[in-house]
Amino acid sequence: MLRSKGVAQLLVFFLSPLLALSSTPSDCRVAIVGAGIGGVYTAWRLTVDTKTVTANHVCIFEAKSRAGGRIATVRSPIPGFENFTLDLGAYRYNRISHPTVRYLIEDVLQISTSCYTDPLNLNPEACESASRTIFTSRGKVFGFQPNGTDSESAFENYTKAIPYNIDPKYQWNATSSQTSPRSIFSLFIGPKTVIPELQLYPQLLEEANYTRAMLLADDIIVSLRNGMYKGVSYRDITLWQIAVAEGFTPEELRLFIDRSGTGAGSFLHSNVERLLQGVLRSAALRKAEVSGLAGLFVPVQLRDGKIRRIGMITIIERMLSQITSKGVRVFYDSKVTGIDRVWRYSKLVRLSFVNGESVKVRKVVLDIGKPDLVALGLNSEPLKSSSELFRRAVERIVSYPYAKTYCFWEDAWWITKLNKSAGIVRTADQSIFTARYHDGDYVCELREGDGRRKCRGAILTSYIGGDTTGGGPAITVRTTNDKPYTPLTNSDSIRIIVAGNMSAHEQLYFDEVHKQLRRAHGSTFKSFGLDVQTDLSNASGCVVGDWSEVGIHVEHGSGRGEENVFDLYTRPVADLDISLVNEAWAEVYGWAESSLRSAERALFHAFGVGRPSWMDDVFHRSVVEKFNLG
């Protein structure tokens, strides 16, 4: 479904002027370090949305030559595929669970959006979840058939064909009391919960009123603060640890992880309190009256009669256009190497840059994650003057590596050969790990003569997170990238591989992707009367997003105590106006919503900026003012 906003369907965007820090600006009062969505949004709220700060007193300093950070949109990346757009970093948002992003994209910036799982807009009246069409594990391949059955049908009953040694008392079938594999989440949500504080969860699900649901979620979240599992605080134990303690076997846990989404293992090692705060808030947010469809959505535009994806960077471009037109200056290739007080006890700070220049400012907003914060060092603010509580909080934030690969085909075989525009290929035992037919950018035309579709474009061929060592399906691109994206260098995460013009390392990776795709699709192609070796041709090229060093963040580890770390992030040093805004510093890890929530908290608690007129007061009170802590 196309959600169209504004009069014009064809959206035109203007990038901010490319300024370099060749001379020191003397009139910056607010310095925003990082032109990711959190930093640009903060500048936009201060100068355009509220006019709290005069625009020409706000300066954004970006270390790279582009805006966006881990929002990395590429346009026309491969020769012959002009006007195709891919997101190598953040790529979608949930219309219900991510209200801050929804408000910004749809209501404020008036950007058209469409269902993420329906790239060809075949069913505009629905936005359904994509099924797991192919699953491979331990040498076994479970494919989908022309009659519509997919890999899930193979797991309806436990059989010897399933390559997991499940204890007989936990094996499942349609006629027994155990009708499906045991889920870790059944220990927390449902009649067998081991978290007594969640006994009110069914009431939350049944509550129809949004305000009452949000208040009930607040109450349950508060009750979790002093809760314990076998004497261990919920903030000091993980879902995984509880599952082991409750008797889940290693084979059950492996099956659960293998059939879960990318990165599920990392989140299961997060503390119970933080994860349940997110679960409870999402359940309450589902009670809000939101017009249109629920589900995952992406920015689009209507072009040549087709709905085309335009990338998450569109959000940042639109805000940059507005703030720079008011006078905000954006300096690219301007890496901050240190922040220090101008003199002892001063609230005025000096930002030093890699080229030797420096800027004195009164307020600093750091749109950086943990790796960049640590790279600034203990001799730089905010770590230098921060408390041990803050440093311990930073220690508990872990940056998980991720990598994505999209490949372009002249013949979009998933459509033309298999008639699949949506579906997930989960290869738990292979280096591609996860592929998705609905994630990418491709177009179809009816061919003259036989009326068959001719389709071309790109899909996500590999999405993997968490494993860099090779103990599982390793992030192969990490081993073939000699210039990774890190806080220590100026390399970008984007790599383009074009057939016929590759290095030896690139050729190895290119060949590996195709080998694994063909292995996963072999039985399916055969069931369609096709030969995967000849009918799945080589791609014209691939685009890789390597986030091995700066992936997504997750809070791990025990010992946090009752300290409100989110409040610490809004002002790490009591007598300095420095705030952290980034996906790392709020609870919706891995999503743009996290960056915007952290920004709103900094704006409210550090800058004294009130609730946006376009945000409902119930959400602002529970999530921004009270940090989603009840």
XYZ file of C-alpha atoms in Angstrom:
630
model
C 0.000 0.000 0.000
C 1.358 3.420 -0.964
C 0.960 5.979 1.789
C 1.098 9.243 -0.168
C 1.804 12.499 1.617
C 1.678 15.957 0.087
C 0.625 17.117 -3.353
C 3.584 15.889 -5.335
C 4.084 12.187 -5.833
C 7.511 12.690 -7.386
C 9.700 13.826 -4.533
C 12.813 15.882 -5.192
C 15.527 16.176 -2.536
C 18.423 18.552 -2.055
C 21.595 17.592 -0.235
C 23.214 20.131 2.046
C 26.198 22.058 0.661
C 29.456 20.098 0.929
C 31.511 22.217 3.316
C 34.967 21.194 4.497
C 36.551 22.447 7.712
C 39.361 24.402 6.073
C 38.851 27.358 8.382
C 37.469 27.547 11.905
C 33.878 28.831 12.251
C 33.847 31.264 15.167
C 30.107 31.577 15.725
C 29.047 27.981 16.460
C 27.272 27.765 19.801
C 25.814 24.287 19.386
C 28.070 21.655 17.823
C 26.518 18.428 16.622
C 29.112 15.722 16.025
C 27.779 13.260 13.464
C 25.270 13.736 10.656
C 23.306 10.577 11.356
C 19.564 10.686 11.851
C 19.889 11.488 15.582
C 22.185 14.467 15.043
C 20.353 15.910 12.038
C 16.995 15.441 13.785
C 18.290 17.298 16.854
C 19.414 20.196 14.666
C 16.076 20.188 12.856
C 14.075 20.242 16.101
C 16.189 23.079 17.520
C 16.239 25.305 14.442
C 13.195 24.485 12.309
C 10.565 22.723 14.389
C 10.890 24.859 17.543
C 13.267 27.684 16.533
C 14.825 27.322 20.000
C 18.291 28.103 18.624
C 19.231 30.487 15.826
C 20.129 28.299 12.855
C 23.456 29.967 12.002
C 24.684 29.179 15.518
C 24.345 25.416 14.917
C 27.170 23.513 13.206
C 27.187 19.827 12.275
C 30.575 18.128 11.968
C 30.568 14.817 10.087
C 33.679 12.626 9.934
C 32.767 11.020 6.618
C 32.077 12.566 3.223
C 28.365 11.748 3.423
C 25.505 12.159 5.868
C 23.582 9.268 7.371
C 26.057 7.149 9.326
C 24.514 3.694 9.468
C 21.725 4.944 7.240
C 23.623 4.310 4.015
C 21.539 4.589 0.856
C 23.166 3.951 -2.522
C 21.592 5.063 -5.791
C 22.495 3.741 -9.253
C 25.453 1.754 -7.845
C 25.952 -0.748 -10.690
C 26.401 0.152 -14.390
C 23.206 -0.612 -16.279
C 21.043 -0.286 -13.168
C 20.515 3.447 -13.029
C 17.679 4.746 -10.810
C 17.821 1.709 -8.527
C 18.125 2.380 -4.791
C 19.352 0.188 -1.939
C 19.785 0.659 1.802
C 23.003 -0.914 3.068
C 22.301 0.063 6.663
C 18.957 0.977 8.267
C 16.209 0.171 5.797
C 12.703 0.109 7.322
C 10.544 1.112 10.283
C 7.557 -0.358 12.106
C 4.502 1.904 11.857
C 3.230 0.838 15.289
C 6.319 0.126 17.400
C 8.281 3.118 16.060
C 5.930 6.078 16.481
C 8.666 8.736 16.553
C 9.881 7.658 13.122
C 6.301 7.375 11.846
C 5.411 10.874 13.042
C 8.519 12.308 11.421
C 8.301 10.514 8.067
C 4.580 10.513 7.457
C 3.106 13.470 9.335
C 5.901 16.036 9.421
C 8.121 15.436 6.396
C 5.218 14.146 4.285
C 7.224 11.338 2.695
C 5.281 8.620 0.883
C 5.780 5.091 2.188
C 4.864 1.555 1.172
C 4.879 -1.941 2.650
C 8.381 -3.369 3.002
C 7.295 -6.939 2.242
C 5.455 -5.981 -0.979
C 8.028 -4.351 -3.286
C 5.838 -4.668 -6.396
C 2.740 -3.352 -4.574
C 0.819 -6.496 -5.523
C -1.477 -6.370 -2.490
C -1.944 -2.731 -1.420
C -4.731 -3.611 1.017
C -2.465 -5.673 3.265
C 1.062 -5.681 4.618
C 1.693 -9.268 5.581
C 4.789 -10.758 7.151
C 7.049 -12.691 4.810
C 7.313 -16.425 5.450
C 10.507 -18.452 5.802
C 10.399 -20.074 2.372
C 13.745 -21.884 2.480
C 15.666 -23.115 5.523
C 19.029 -24.862 5.536
C 20.812 -26.331 8.529
C 23.455 -28.977 9.168
C 23.591 -30.044 5.551
C 19.807 -30.294 5.122
C 17.810 -28.064 2.767
C 14.094 -27.463 3.251
C 12.796 -25.632 0.194
C 9.460 -24.447 -1.153
C 7.405 -26.119 -3.865
C 5.243 -24.958 -6.801
C 2.133 -25.941 -4.801
C 2.916 -23.212 -2.261
C 4.302 -25.283 0.616
C 7.477 -23.868 2.117
C 10.129 -24.796 4.662
C 7.745 -24.294 7.576
C 5.659 -27.291 6.536
C 8.658 -29.544 7.235
C 8.562 -28.477 10.899
C 4.854 -29.043 11.551
C 5.759 -32.408 13.082
C 9.057 -33.597 14.474
C 10.583 -36.259 12.211
C 13.995 -37.812 11.708
C 14.470 -35.486 8.735
C 14.841 -32.549 11.131
C 18.590 -32.327 11.912
C 18.209 -31.544 15.628
C 18.358 -34.193 18.350
C 15.334 -33.170 20.408
C 14.602 -35.035 23.648
C 11.522 -37.288 23.092
C 9.480 -35.472 25.745
C 9.935 -32.193 23.849
C 9.305 -33.550 20.362
C 6.168 -32.138 18.800
C 3.349 -33.140 16.492
C -0.153 -31.988 15.693
C -1.862 -34.668 17.812
C 0.169 -34.373 21.039
C 0.147 -31.827 23.833
C 3.400 -30.450 22.401
C 2.196 -29.114 19.026
C 5.255 -27.027 18.143
C 8.901 -26.630 19.185
C 9.317 -25.098 22.614
C 9.910 -21.359 22.435
C 12.111 -19.472 24.857
C 9.493 -16.740 24.942
C 6.921 -19.154 26.413
C 8.877 -18.844 29.661
C 8.025 -15.174 29.835
C 4.818 -14.607 27.900
C 1.892 -16.937 28.547
C 0.435 -19.192 31.235
C 3.795 -20.819 32.039
C 5.655 -17.569 32.674
C 8.439 -17.688 35.246
C 8.199 -13.896 35.627
C 5.289 -13.338 38.056
C 5.247 -9.610 37.277
C 4.049 -10.520 33.764
C 0.805 -12.009 35.030
C -0.785 -8.682 34.048
C 0.452 -9.050 30.463
C -2.797 -10.715 29.239
C -4.694 -7.753 30.695
C -2.432 -5.417 28.717
C -3.185 -7.348 25.526
C -6.929 -7.146 26.175
C -6.959 -3.437 27.086
C -8.526 -1.525 24.183
C -7.846 2.012 25.394
C -4.448 3.419 24.364
C -3.959 5.699 27.379
C -4.870 2.980 29.864
C -2.644 0.481 28.046
C 0.343 2.833 28.224
C -0.251 3.410 31.944
C -0.591 -0.322 32.571
C 2.682 -0.911 30.716
C 4.268 1.740 32.963
C 3.026 -0.102 36.054
C 4.340 -3.490 34.923
C 7.694 -1.959 33.955
C 7.976 -0.419 37.446
C 7.191 -3.801 39.036
C 10.116 -5.365 37.161
C 12.645 -3.111 38.933
C 12.751 -5.176 42.102
C 11.891 -8.496 40.477
C 14.201 -11.482 40.688
C 14.631 -14.909 39.175
C 15.989 -17.325 41.780
C 17.493 -14.404 43.696
C 19.053 -12.696 40.659
C 17.729 -9.299 39.587
C 16.078 -9.171 36.167
C 18.627 -6.551 35.178
C 21.440 -9.027 35.889
C 20.163 -12.107 34.062
C 19.404 -12.891 30.426
C 16.580 -14.729 28.691
C 19.135 -17.295 27.572
C 20.310 -17.968 31.141
C 16.748 -18.438 32.341
C 15.997 -20.811 29.461
C 19.009 -22.946 30.408
C 18.011 -22.884 34.081
C 14.471 -23.953 33.133
C 15.731 -27.028 31.292
C 15.985 -26.024 27.651
C 18.464 -28.377 26.003
C 21.344 -27.208 23.789
C 19.622 -28.720 20.736
C 16.374 -26.859 21.466
C 18.250 -23.599 21.892
C 20.160 -24.160 18.650
C 16.934 -24.877 16.763
C 15.339 -21.750 18.228
C 18.270 -19.537 17.217
C 18.669 -21.071 13.774
C 15.019 -20.464 12.913
C 14.944 -16.958 14.381
C 15.824 -13.717 12.631
C 19.265 -12.263 12.030
C 20.929 -11.321 15.299
C 18.400 -13.065 17.552
C 21.203 -14.616 19.582
C 22.626 -11.243 20.548
C 19.286 -9.996 21.889
C 18.660 -13.167 23.868
C 21.857 -12.380 25.772
C 20.481 -8.984 26.809
C 19.146 -8.535 30.311
C 15.548 -9.528 30.975
C 14.446 -6.162 32.351
C 15.519 -4.174 29.286
C 14.025 -6.653 26.820
C 10.713 -6.830 28.658
C 10.502 -3.037 28.802
C 10.505 -3.114 25.003
C 7.983 -5.962 24.770
C 5.563 -4.228 27.135
C 5.835 -0.852 25.434
C 5.283 -2.367 21.998
C 2.165 -4.149 23.255
C 0.783 -0.857 24.574
C 1.639 1.052 21.389
C -0.479 -1.401 19.395
C -3.537 0.135 21.088
C -2.968 3.555 19.515
C -5.387 4.637 16.802
C -3.135 4.741 13.750
C -4.767 5.134 10.351
C -3.579 2.782 7.639
C -1.864 -0.561 7.800
C 0.400 -1.942 10.496
C 3.697 -3.555 9.611
C 7.106 -2.629 8.259
C 7.283 0.286 5.808
C 9.878 2.038 3.619
C 10.093 5.452 1.893
C 8.944 5.372 -1.747
C 7.922 7.555 -4.663
C 5.811 7.008 -7.756
C 8.092 6.998 -10.797
C 7.182 5.993 -14.350
C 3.936 4.557 -13.062
C 5.657 2.323 -10.509
C 6.191 2.602 -6.781
C 9.962 2.732 -6.300
C 11.996 2.686 -3.122
C 14.018 5.831 -2.479
C 15.972 4.926 0.654
C 15.992 5.878 4.322
C 18.504 8.648 3.588
C 15.512 10.542 2.170
C 14.478 11.348 5.741
C 17.855 12.906 6.491
C 18.039 14.676 3.134
C 14.684 16.312 3.740
C 15.731 17.575 7.180
C 19.143 18.708 5.883
C 17.450 20.695 3.145
C 15.292 22.485 5.710
C 17.999 23.216 8.283
C 20.652 24.386 5.807
C 18.148 26.708 4.141
C 17.735 28.334 7.570
C 21.496 28.705 8.089
C 22.755 25.522 9.779
C 26.205 24.632 8.443
C 27.253 21.034 7.796
C 30.986 20.264 7.598
C 31.949 16.933 6.012
C 35.309 15.144 6.314
C 35.598 16.853 9.707
C 36.548 14.207 12.224
C 36.553 15.253 15.872
C 39.560 13.810 17.706
C 39.026 15.331 21.133
C 36.795 17.484 23.337
C 38.209 19.409 26.286
C 37.318 22.313 28.545
C 38.686 25.668 27.426
C 39.843 26.235 30.986
C 39.349 24.501 34.320
C 35.712 24.427 35.512
C 34.662 26.096 32.257
C 31.397 25.137 30.552
C 32.938 26.267 27.277
C 34.523 23.343 25.423
C 36.925 23.011 22.521
C 36.425 20.490 19.733
C 39.684 19.463 18.068
C 39.720 18.047 14.547
C 42.012 15.666 12.721
C 43.333 18.498 10.514
C 44.534 20.517 13.521
C 41.652 23.006 13.547
C 39.480 23.571 16.618
C 36.125 25.133 17.503
C 34.894 26.541 20.825
C 31.222 25.911 21.668
C 28.855 25.918 24.626
C 26.726 22.883 23.814
C 27.712 19.580 22.190
C 25.468 16.837 20.858
C 27.350 13.621 20.113
C 25.609 11.519 17.477
C 28.103 8.682 17.843
C 27.943 5.087 19.025
C 30.130 3.292 21.541
C 33.148 2.638 19.241
C 33.419 6.333 18.348
C 32.946 7.417 21.961
C 35.698 5.061 23.127
C 37.929 6.269 20.261
C 37.741 9.808 21.699
C 39.416 8.346 24.788
C 39.610 8.889 28.523
C 41.450 12.194 28.045
C 38.517 13.617 26.103
C 35.088 14.684 27.291
C 32.666 13.288 28.161
C 34.606 10.263 29.469
C 37.288 12.407 31.122
C 34.974 14.106 33.637
C 32.236 11.477 33.765
C 31.321 9.305 36.730
C 32.175 5.647 37.085
C 28.437 4.945 36.705
C 28.510 6.436 33.223
C 31.668 4.577 32.236
C 30.207 1.298 33.477
C 27.052 2.005 31.484
C 29.140 2.521 28.343
C 31.036 -0.698 29.058
C 27.767 -2.631 29.101
C 26.852 -1.432 25.608
C 28.193 -3.935 23.067
C 28.539 -3.145 19.362
C 27.508 -6.194 17.348
C 28.898 -6.630 13.822
C 26.538 -6.782 10.867
C 26.937 -7.052 7.108
C 24.548 -6.866 4.160
C 25.011 -7.767 0.503
C 22.647 -6.941 -2.354
C 23.197 -8.332 -5.861
C 21.771 -7.165 -9.205
C 20.481 -9.480 -11.923
C 19.313 -8.706 -15.440
C 16.948 -11.633 -14.949
C 15.277 -11.358 -11.540
C 15.078 -15.137 -11.204
C 13.149 -15.139 -7.911
C 10.239 -13.583 -9.854
C 10.658 -14.942 -13.368
C 11.597 -18.483 -12.340
C 10.028 -18.964 -8.896
C 7.243 -16.346 -8.837
C 8.374 -15.104 -5.423
C 8.252 -11.407 -4.563
C 8.370 -12.011 -0.803
C 10.043 -14.629 1.327
C 12.984 -15.325 3.601
C 15.818 -17.715 2.849
C 17.398 -18.668 6.188
C 20.697 -20.499 5.841
C 21.776 -21.247 9.384
C 24.801 -23.220 8.172
C 25.981 -21.001 5.315
C 27.837 -17.748 4.893
C 24.932 -15.858 3.319
C 22.899 -16.569 6.486
C 19.729 -14.707 5.418
C 18.443 -13.640 2.008
C 15.137 -11.897 1.293
C 13.187 -11.707 -1.956
C 11.239 -8.638 -0.779
C 14.249 -6.609 0.341
C 15.789 -4.747 -2.581
C 14.722 -2.807 -5.648
C 13.453 -4.453 -8.823
C 10.915 -3.753 -11.556
C 8.839 -5.888 -13.913
C 7.390 -5.311 -17.371
C 5.103 -7.491 -19.461
C 7.074 -8.864 -22.369
C 5.620 -8.449 -25.835
C 4.553 -11.641 -27.600
C 4.128 -14.168 -24.788
C 2.924 -11.752 -22.098
C 5.439 -13.080 -19.575
C 7.048 -10.766 -17.065
C 10.516 -9.457 -17.616
C 12.016 -8.398 -14.296
C 15.400 -6.985 -13.328
C 16.973 -5.511 -10.235
C 18.460 -6.428 -6.872
C 17.586 -8.343 -3.725
C 19.238 -8.863 -0.362
C 21.395 -11.940 -0.863
C 23.158 -11.955 2.501
C 22.336 -10.471 5.898
C 24.304 -11.644 8.901
C 24.972 -10.367 12.387
C 26.935 -11.290 15.442
C 29.538 -13.770 14.264
C 32.942 -12.622 13.029
C 35.118 -15.496 14.208
C 33.905 -18.249 11.913
C 32.430 -20.369 14.699
C 29.178 -20.111 12.759
C 28.482 -18.574 9.347
C 31.210 -15.927 9.601
C 30.842 -12.418 8.228
C 32.837 -13.243 5.125
C 33.080 -9.646 3.958
C 35.083 -8.815 7.072
C 37.842 -11.133 5.894
C 37.891 -9.634 2.398
C 37.735 -5.929 3.310
C 41.154 -4.307 3.725
C 39.685 -0.864 4.491
C 36.889 -1.393 7.021
C 34.590 1.318 8.325
C 35.910 2.124 11.808
C 36.290 5.148 14.097
C 40.042 5.059 13.425
C 39.983 5.620 9.658
C 38.027 7.564 7.079
C 36.926 4.500 5.101
C 33.233 4.064 4.362
C 31.219 0.889 4.805
C 30.016 0.782 1.199
C 31.755 -1.534 -1.274
C 30.716 -2.060 -4.893
C 31.632 -5.253 -6.740
C 31.108 -5.267 -10.515
C 31.369 -8.476 -12.520
C 34.484 -8.480 -14.706
C 36.244 -5.832 -12.633
C 36.997 -7.437 -9.275
C 40.018 -7.946 -7.099
C 40.932 -11.532 -6.236
C 39.346 -11.149 -2.802
C 36.163 -9.711 -4.290
C 35.984 -12.573 -6.770
C 36.220 -15.101 -3.934
C 33.340 -13.431 -2.103
C 31.284 -13.060 -5.298
C 31.745 -16.770 -6.067
C 30.893 -17.752 -2.483
C 27.587 -15.840 -2.549
C 26.531 -17.575 -5.763
C 27.640 -20.993 -4.540
C 25.550 -20.693 -1.382
C 22.519 -19.255 -3.188
C 22.557 -22.172 -5.619
C 22.985 -24.695 -2.825
C 20.019 -23.271 -0.916
C 17.814 -23.101 -4.027
C 18.797 -26.375 -5.696
C 15.826 -28.492 -4.596
C 13.355 -25.667 -5.179
C 14.602 -25.043 -8.718
C 14.378 -28.779 -9.385
C 10.760 -28.890 -8.189
C 9.991 -26.152 -10.732
C 11.654 -28.213 -13.471
C 14.743 -25.997 -13.533
C 18.484 -26.487 -13.136
C 19.861 -24.105 -10.522
C 23.355 -24.192 -12.041
C 22.171 -22.783 -15.369
C 18.872 -21.070 -14.563
C 20.251 -19.017 -11.654
C 22.716 -16.880 -13.579
C 25.572 -14.861 -12.131
C 24.735 -11.368 -10.931
C 25.868 -8.250 -12.794
C 27.361 -6.963 -9.568
C 26.878 -6.670 -5.827
C 26.873 -3.890 -3.245
C 28.159 -4.642 0.250
C 27.562 -2.829 3.522
C 30.275 -3.909 5.965
C 29.353 -2.921 9.524
C 31.759 -5.337 11.195
C 33.171 -2.716 13.577
C 30.150 -0.446 14.081
C 27.030 -2.579 13.791
C 24.107 -2.308 16.174
C 24.281 -1.912 19.934
C 22.885 -4.135 22.675
C 23.092 -3.748 26.453
C 24.843 -6.775 27.959
C 26.269 -7.603 31.345
C 25.211 -7.308 34.958
C 25.809 -4.771 37.693
C 23.835 -1.814 36.334
C 21.905 -1.403 39.546
C 18.936 0.960 39.674
C 20.736 3.821 37.944
C 18.789 5.449 35.094
C 21.474 5.157 32.420
C 19.282 6.887 29.836
C 19.299 10.000 32.010
C 23.095 9.726 32.222
C 23.286 9.673 28.434
C 21.400 12.972 28.167
C 24.082 14.657 30.322
C 27.120 12.440 31.051
C 28.982 15.262 32.826
C 26.941 17.251 35.332
C 28.552 20.640 34.641
C 28.955 20.317 30.854
C 26.272 20.656 28.187
C 27.134 17.442 26.345
C 24.468 14.936 25.273
C 24.560 11.572 23.517
C 22.010 10.892 20.778
C 22.359 7.678 18.813
C 20.870 4.217 18.377
C 23.293 3.105 21.129
C 21.791 5.344 23.811
C 18.124 4.291 23.822
C 16.398 0.951 24.158
C 15.179 0.169 20.614
C 18.557 -1.210 19.602
C 19.166 -1.615 15.890
C 16.460 0.821 14.736
C 16.268 4.516 13.807
C 13.557 4.839 16.466
C 16.274 4.418 19.083
C 18.233 7.391 17.729
C 15.157 9.614 17.691
C 14.101 8.603 21.210
C 17.568 9.405 22.536
C 17.416 12.758 20.719
C 14.000 13.627 22.172
C 15.242 12.782 25.665
C 18.284 15.019 25.231
C 16.098 17.817 23.873
C 13.649 17.566 26.775
C 15.966 16.855 29.705
C 19.118 18.739 28.624
C 17.889 21.503 26.303
C 14.511 22.108 27.952
C 12.635 21.651 24.669
C 9.051 20.523 25.171
C 6.955 17.893 23.470
C 6.633 18.255 19.690
C 3.157 19.440 18.734
C 2.842 16.463 16.396
C 3.651 13.806 19.039
C 0.941 12.489 21.351
C 1.390 13.460 24.978
C 0.832 9.918 26.291
C 3.821 8.582 24.359
C 5.984 11.590 25.229
C 5.234 11.287 28.934
C 5.944 7.549 29.194
C 8.835 7.190 26.751
C 10.588 10.573 26.684
C 9.913 12.187 30.058
C 10.041 8.903 32.007
C 12.602 7.183 29.734
C 10.310 4.146 29.227
C 11.159 3.163 32.795
C 7.628 3.418 34.173
